[in-house]
PDB file of C-alpha atoms in Angstrom:
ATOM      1  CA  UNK A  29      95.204  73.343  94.340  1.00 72.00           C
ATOM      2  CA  UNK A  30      95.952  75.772  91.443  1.00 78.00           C
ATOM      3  CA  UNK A  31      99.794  75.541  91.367  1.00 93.00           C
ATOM      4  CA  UNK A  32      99.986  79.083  92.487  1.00 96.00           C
ATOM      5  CA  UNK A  33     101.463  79.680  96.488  1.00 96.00           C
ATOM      6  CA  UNK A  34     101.203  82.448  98.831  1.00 97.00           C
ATOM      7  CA  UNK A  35     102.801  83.000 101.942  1.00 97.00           C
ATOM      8  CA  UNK A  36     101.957  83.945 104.539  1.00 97.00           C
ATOM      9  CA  UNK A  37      97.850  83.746 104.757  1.00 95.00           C
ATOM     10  CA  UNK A  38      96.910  85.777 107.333  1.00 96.00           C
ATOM     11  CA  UNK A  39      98.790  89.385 108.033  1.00 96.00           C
ATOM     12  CA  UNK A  40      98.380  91.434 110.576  1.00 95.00           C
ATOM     13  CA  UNK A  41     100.810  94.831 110.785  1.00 92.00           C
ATOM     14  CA  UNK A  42     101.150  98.112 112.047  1.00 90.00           C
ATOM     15  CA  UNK A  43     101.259 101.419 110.090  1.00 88.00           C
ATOM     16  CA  UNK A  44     104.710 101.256 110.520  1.00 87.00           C
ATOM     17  CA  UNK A  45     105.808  97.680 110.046  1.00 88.00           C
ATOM     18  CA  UNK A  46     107.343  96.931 106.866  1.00 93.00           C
ATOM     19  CA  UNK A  47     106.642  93.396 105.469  1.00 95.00           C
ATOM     20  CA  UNK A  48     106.356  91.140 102.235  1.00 97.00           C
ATOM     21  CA  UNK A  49     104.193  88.813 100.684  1.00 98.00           C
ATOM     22  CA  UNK A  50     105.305  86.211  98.314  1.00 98.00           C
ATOM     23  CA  UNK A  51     103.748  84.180  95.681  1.00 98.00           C
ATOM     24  CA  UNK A  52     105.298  81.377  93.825  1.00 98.00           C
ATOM     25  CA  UNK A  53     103.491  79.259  91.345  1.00 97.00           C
ATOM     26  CA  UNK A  54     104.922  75.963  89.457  1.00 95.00           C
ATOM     27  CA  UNK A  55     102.855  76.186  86.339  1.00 95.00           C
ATOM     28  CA  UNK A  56     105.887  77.218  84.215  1.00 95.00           C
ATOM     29  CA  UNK A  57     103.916  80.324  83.323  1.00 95.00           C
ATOM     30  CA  UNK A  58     105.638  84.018  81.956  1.00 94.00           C
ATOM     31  CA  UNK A  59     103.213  86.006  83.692  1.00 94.00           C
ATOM     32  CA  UNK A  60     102.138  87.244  86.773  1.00 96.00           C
ATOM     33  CA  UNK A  61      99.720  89.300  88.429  1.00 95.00           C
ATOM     34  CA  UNK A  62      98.851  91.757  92.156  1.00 96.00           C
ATOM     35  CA  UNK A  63      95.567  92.288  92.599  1.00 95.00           C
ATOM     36  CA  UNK A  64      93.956  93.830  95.935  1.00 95.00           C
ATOM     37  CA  UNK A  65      89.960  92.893  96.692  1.00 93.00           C
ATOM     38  CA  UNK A  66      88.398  95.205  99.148  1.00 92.00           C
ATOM     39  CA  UNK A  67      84.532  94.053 100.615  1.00 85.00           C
ATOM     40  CA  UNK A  68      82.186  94.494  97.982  1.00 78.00           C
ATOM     41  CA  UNK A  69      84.705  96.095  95.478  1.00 85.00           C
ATOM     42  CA  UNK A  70      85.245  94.314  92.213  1.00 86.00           C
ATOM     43  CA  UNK A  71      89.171  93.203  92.008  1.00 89.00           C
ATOM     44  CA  UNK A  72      91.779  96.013  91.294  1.00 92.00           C
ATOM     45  CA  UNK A  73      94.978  94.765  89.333  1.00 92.00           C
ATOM     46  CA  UNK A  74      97.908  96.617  90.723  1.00 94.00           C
ATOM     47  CA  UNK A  75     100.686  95.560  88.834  1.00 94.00           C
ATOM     48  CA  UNK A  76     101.420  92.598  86.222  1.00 92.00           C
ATOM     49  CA  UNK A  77     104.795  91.011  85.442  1.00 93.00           C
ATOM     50  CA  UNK A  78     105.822  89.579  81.766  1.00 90.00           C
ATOM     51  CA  UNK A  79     108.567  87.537  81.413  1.00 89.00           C
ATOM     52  CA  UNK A  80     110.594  89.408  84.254  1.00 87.00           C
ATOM     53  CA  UNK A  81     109.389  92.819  83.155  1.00 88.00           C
ATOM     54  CA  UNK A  82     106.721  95.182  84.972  1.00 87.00           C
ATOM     55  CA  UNK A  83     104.046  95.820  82.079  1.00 84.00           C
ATOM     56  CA  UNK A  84     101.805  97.733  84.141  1.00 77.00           C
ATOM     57  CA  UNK A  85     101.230 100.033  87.278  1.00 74.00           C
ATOM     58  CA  UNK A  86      97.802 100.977  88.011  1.00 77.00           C
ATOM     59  CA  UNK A  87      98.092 103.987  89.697  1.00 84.00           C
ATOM     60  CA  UNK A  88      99.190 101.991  93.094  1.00 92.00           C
ATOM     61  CA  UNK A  89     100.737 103.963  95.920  1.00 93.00           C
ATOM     62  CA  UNK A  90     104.588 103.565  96.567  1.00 93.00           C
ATOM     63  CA  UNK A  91     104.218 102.353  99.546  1.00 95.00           C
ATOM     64  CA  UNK A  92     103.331  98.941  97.839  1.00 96.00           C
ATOM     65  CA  UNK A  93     106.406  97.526  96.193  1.00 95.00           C
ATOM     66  CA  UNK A  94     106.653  94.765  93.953  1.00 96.00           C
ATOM     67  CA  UNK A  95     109.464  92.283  93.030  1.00 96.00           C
ATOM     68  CA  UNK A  96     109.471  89.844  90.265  1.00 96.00           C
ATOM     69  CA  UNK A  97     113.099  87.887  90.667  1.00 95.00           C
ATOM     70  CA  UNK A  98     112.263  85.147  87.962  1.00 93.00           C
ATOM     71  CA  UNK A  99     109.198  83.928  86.212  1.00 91.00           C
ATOM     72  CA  UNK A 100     108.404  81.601  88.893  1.00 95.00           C
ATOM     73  CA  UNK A 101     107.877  84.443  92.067  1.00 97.00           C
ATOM     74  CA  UNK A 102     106.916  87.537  92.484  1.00 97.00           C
ATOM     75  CA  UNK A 103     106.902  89.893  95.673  1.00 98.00           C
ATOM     76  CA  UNK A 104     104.858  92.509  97.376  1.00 97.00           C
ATOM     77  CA  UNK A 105     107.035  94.539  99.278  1.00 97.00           C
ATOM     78  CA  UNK A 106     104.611  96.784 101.962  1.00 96.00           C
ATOM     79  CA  UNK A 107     105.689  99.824 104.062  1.00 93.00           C
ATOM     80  CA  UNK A 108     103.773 102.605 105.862  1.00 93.00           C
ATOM     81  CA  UNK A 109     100.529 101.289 105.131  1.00 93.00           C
ATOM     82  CA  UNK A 110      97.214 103.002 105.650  1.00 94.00           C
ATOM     83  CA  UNK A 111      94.190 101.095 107.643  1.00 93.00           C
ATOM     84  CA  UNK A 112      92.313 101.139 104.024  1.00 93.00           C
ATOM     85  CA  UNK A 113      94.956  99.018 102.674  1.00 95.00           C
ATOM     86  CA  UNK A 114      93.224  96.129 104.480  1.00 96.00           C
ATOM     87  CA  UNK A 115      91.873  93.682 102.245  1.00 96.00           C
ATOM     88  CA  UNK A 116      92.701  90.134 100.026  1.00 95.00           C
ATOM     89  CA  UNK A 117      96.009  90.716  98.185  1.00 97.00           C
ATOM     90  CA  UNK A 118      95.782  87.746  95.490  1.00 96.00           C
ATOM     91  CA  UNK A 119      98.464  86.711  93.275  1.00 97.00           C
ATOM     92  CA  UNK A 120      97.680  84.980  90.212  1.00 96.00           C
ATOM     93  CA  UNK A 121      99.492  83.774  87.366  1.00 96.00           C
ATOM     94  CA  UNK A 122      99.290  83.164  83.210  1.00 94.00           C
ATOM     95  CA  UNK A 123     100.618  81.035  80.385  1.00 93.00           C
ATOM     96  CA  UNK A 124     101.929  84.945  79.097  1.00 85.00           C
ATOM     97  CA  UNK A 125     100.534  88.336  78.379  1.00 85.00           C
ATOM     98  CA  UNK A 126     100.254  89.844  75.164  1.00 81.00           C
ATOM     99  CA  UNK A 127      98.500  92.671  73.521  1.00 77.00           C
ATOM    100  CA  UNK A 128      94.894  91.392  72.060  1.00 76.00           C
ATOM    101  CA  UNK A 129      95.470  87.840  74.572  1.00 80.00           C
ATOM    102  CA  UNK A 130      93.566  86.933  77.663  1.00 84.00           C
ATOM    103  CA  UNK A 131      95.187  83.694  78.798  1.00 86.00           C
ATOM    104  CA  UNK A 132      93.406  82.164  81.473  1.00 90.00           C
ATOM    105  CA  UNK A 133      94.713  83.039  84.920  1.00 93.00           C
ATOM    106  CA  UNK A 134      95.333  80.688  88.072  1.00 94.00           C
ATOM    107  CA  UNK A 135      95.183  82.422  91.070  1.00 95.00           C
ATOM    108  CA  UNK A 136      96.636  82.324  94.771  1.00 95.00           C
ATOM    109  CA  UNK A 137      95.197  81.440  97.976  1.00 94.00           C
ATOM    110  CA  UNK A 138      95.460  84.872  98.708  1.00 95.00           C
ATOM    111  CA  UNK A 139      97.192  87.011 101.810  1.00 96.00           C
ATOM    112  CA  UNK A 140      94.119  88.149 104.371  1.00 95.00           C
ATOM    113  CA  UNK A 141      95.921  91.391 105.069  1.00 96.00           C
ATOM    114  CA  UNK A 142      95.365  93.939 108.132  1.00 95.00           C
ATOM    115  CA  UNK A 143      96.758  96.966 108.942  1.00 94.00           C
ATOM    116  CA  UNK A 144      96.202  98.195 112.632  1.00 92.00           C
TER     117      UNK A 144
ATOM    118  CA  UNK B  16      79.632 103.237  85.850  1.00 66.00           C
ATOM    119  CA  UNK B  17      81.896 100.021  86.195  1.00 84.00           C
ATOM    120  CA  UNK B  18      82.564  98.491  82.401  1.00 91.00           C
ATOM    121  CA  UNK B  19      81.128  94.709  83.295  1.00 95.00           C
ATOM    122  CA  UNK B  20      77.810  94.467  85.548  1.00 95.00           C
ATOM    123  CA  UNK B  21      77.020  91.305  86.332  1.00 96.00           C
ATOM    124  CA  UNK B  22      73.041  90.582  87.728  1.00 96.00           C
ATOM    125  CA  UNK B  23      71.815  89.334  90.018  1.00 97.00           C
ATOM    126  CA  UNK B  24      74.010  90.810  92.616  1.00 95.00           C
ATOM    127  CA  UNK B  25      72.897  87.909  95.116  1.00 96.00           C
ATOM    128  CA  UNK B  26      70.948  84.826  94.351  1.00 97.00           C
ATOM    129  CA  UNK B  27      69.403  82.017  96.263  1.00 97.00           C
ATOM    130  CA  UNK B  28      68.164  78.554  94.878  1.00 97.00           C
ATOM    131  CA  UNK B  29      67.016  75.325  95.846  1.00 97.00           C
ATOM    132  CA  UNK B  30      68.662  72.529  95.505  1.00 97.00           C
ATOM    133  CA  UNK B  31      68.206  70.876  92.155  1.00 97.00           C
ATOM    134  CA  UNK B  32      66.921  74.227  90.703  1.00 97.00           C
ATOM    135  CA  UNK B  33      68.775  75.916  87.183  1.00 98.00           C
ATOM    136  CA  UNK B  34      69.857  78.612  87.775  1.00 98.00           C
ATOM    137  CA  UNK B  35      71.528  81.596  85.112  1.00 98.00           C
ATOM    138  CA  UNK B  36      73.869  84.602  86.367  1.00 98.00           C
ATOM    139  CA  UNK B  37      74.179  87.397  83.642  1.00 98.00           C
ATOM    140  CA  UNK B  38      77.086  89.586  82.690  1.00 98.00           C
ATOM    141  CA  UNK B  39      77.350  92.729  80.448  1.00 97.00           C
ATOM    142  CA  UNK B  40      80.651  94.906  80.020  1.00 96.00           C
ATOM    143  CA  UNK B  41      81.101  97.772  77.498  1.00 94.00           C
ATOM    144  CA  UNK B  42      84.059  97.558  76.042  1.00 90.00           C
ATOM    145  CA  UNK B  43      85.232  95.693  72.939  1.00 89.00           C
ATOM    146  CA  UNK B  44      87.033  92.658  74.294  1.00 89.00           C
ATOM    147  CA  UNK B  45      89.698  89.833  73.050  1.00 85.00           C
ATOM    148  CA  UNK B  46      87.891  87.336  75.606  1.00 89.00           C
ATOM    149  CA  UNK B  47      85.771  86.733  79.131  1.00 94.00           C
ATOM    150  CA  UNK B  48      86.549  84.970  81.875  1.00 95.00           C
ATOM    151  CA  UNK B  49      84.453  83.280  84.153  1.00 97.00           C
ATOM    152  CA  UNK B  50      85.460  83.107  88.038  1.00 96.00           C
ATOM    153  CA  UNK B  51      84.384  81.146  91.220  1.00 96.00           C
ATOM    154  CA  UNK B  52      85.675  82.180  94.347  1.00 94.00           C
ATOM    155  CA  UNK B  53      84.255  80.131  97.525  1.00 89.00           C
ATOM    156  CA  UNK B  54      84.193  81.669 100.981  1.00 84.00           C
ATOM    157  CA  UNK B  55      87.704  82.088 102.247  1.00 77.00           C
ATOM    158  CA  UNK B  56      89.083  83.993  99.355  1.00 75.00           C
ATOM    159  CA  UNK B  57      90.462  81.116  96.798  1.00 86.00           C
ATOM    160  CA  UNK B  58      89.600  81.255  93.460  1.00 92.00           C
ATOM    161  CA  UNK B  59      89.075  79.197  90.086  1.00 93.00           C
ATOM    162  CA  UNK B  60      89.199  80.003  86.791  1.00 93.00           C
ATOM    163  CA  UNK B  61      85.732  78.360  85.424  1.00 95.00           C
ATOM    164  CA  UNK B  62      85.940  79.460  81.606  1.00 94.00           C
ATOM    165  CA  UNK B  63      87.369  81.509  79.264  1.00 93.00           C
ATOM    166  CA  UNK B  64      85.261  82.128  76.141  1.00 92.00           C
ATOM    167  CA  UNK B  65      85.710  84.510  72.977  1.00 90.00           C
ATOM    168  CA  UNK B  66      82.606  83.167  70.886  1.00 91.00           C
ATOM    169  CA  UNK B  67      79.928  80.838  71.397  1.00 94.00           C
ATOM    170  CA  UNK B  68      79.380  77.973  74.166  1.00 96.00           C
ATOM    171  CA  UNK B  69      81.856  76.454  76.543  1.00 96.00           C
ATOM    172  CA  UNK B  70      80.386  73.344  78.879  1.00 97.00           C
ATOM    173  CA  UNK B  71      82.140  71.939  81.594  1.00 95.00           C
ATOM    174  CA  UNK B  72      79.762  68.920  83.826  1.00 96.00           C
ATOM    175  CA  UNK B  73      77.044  71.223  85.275  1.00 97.00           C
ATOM    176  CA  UNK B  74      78.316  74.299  84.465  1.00 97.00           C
ATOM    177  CA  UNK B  75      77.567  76.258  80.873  1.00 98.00           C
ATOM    178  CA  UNK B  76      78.630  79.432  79.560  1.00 98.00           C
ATOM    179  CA  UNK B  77      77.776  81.286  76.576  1.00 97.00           C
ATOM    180  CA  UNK B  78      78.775  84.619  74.899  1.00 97.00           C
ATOM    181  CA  UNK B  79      77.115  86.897  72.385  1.00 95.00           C
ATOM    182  CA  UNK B  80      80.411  89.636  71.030  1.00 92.00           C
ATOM    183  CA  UNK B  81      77.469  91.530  68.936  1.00 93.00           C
ATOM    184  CA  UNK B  82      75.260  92.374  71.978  1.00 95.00           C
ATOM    185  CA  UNK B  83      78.451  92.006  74.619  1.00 96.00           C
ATOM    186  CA  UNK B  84      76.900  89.898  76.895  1.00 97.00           C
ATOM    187  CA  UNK B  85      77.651  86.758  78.618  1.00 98.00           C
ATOM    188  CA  UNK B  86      76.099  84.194  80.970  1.00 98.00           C
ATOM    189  CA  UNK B  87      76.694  81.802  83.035  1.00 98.00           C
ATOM    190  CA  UNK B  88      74.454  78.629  83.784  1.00 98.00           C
ATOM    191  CA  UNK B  89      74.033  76.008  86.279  1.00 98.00           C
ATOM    192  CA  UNK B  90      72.056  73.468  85.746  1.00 97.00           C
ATOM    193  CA  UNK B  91      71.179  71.000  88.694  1.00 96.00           C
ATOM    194  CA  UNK B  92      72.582  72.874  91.553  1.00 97.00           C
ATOM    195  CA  UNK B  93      73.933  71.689  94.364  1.00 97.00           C
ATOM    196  CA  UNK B  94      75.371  73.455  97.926  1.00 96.00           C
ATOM    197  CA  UNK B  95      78.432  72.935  97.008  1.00 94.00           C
ATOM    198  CA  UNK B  96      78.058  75.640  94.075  1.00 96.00           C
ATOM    199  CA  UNK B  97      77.942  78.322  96.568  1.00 96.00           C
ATOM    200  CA  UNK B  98      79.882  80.524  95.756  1.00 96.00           C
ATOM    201  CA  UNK B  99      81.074  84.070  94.158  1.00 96.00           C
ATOM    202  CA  UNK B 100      81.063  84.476  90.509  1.00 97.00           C
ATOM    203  CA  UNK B 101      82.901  86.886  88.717  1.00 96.00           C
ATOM    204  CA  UNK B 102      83.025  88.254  85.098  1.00 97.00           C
ATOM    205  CA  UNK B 103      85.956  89.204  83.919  1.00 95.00           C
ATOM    206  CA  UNK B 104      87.236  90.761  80.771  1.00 93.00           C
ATOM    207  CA  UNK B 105      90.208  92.387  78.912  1.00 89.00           C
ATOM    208  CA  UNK B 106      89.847  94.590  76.900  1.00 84.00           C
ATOM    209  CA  UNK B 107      90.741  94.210  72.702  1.00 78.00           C
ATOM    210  CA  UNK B 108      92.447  97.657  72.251  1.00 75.00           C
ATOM    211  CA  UNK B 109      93.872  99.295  75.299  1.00 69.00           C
ATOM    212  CA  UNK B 110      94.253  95.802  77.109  1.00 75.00           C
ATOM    213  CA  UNK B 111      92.512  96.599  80.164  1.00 84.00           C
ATOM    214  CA  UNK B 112      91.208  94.357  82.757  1.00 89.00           C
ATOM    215  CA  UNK B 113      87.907  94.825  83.734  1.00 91.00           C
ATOM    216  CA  UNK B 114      86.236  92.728  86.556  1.00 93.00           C
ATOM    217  CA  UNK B 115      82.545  92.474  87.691  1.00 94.00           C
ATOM    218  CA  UNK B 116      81.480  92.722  91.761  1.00 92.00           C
ATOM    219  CA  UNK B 117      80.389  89.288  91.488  1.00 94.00           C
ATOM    220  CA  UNK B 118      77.123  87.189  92.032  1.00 96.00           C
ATOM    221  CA  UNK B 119      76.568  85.337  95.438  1.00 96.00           C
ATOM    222  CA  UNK B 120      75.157  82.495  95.460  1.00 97.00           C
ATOM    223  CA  UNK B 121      73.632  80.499  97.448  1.00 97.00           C
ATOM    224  CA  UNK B 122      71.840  76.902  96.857  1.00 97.00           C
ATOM    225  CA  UNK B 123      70.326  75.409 100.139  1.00 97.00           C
ATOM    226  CA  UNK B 124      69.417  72.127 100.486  1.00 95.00           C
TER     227      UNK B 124
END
């Protein structure tokens, strides 16, 4: 147990479905992190959160969406996905993030997502 | 060319047996992080290291900044250690994250 929730586990949805994934974590950290992990990939961050505020993008499609509401939860909103979007979404989360810091990260469960 | 490689890709051990997984990245960082993910997808944070030695029960990790390489070792493995590893690092100026495609390993009984 890492303090850091995701709901739900296991996803399964059609190109067309729109759904979310939540994480929530109760470590009373400032940031938090998306990251996808494909088979044999290394992970990809997609976006990070600091203190409320989105502090980076990496090049992820619109049709991923995220949603930070307070320090304490963060959202991936999904819509019109693509079969390749298939993989571990994992949510993790950090005392902060500042320039020149690496705090250590606690990470999610993870959300087994598949798109039909 | 991904900026950390971590070797071996896969590993298998006996029981009992020490066993060292390597990591080299290229880019000037502010620290490295050590990962474990187990089968299923969860995973821990291990270490985080800027300089020197870090030692946690079985598990050691050591960094050298000059030559930018890190490694991880186990020493008295057990099954339970199976596992992913995975390097991780950010990066000092443009505060990238960087992640290595992981060591399997396996220790069998």
């Amino acid at each position: 147990e890492t303090g850091v929730t995701q709901t739900p586990r296991h996803l399964v949805m059609g190109m067309t479905n729109k759904k979310s994934l939540k994480c929530e974590q109760h470590l009373g950290h400032n940031a938090m992190y998306w990251y996808k992990q494909s088979a044999k990939k290394p992970l990809e961050l997609m976006f990070v959160y600091n203190f409320k505020e989105q502090t980076e993008n990496n090049s992820v499609p619109s049709r991923f969406s995220p949603e930070c509401p307070n320090s304490s939860h963060l959202f991936l909103h999904l819509h019109t996905l693509q079969p390749e979007d298939s993989a571990l979404y994992l949510c993790a989360s950090s005392r902060s993030l500042l320039a020149g810091e690496y705090n250590e990260q606690f990470f999610g469960p993870g959300t087994r997502l598949t798109v039909l | 060319k991904n900026e950390v490689e971590q070797s071996p890709q896969n590993l298998t051990a006996q029981e009992g047996e020490f066993i060292t997984i390597n990591c080299s990245y290229s880019v000037g960082i502010s620290a490295l992080h050590w990962l474990q993910q187990h089968p299923g997808g969860g995973i821990v944070s291990l270490f985080m290291l800027s300089s020197g030695k870090k030692k946690h029960g079985r598990l050691i990790a050591t960094i050298n900044i000059q030559e930018k390489h890190s490694s991880l070792h186990i020493t008295a493995s057990h099954p339970r250690d199976s596992a992913v590893y995975i390097c991780a690092v950010r990066s000092g100026t443009g505060n990238q994250f960087y992640f290595g495609t992981g060591t399997s390993l396996t220790v069998i009984p």
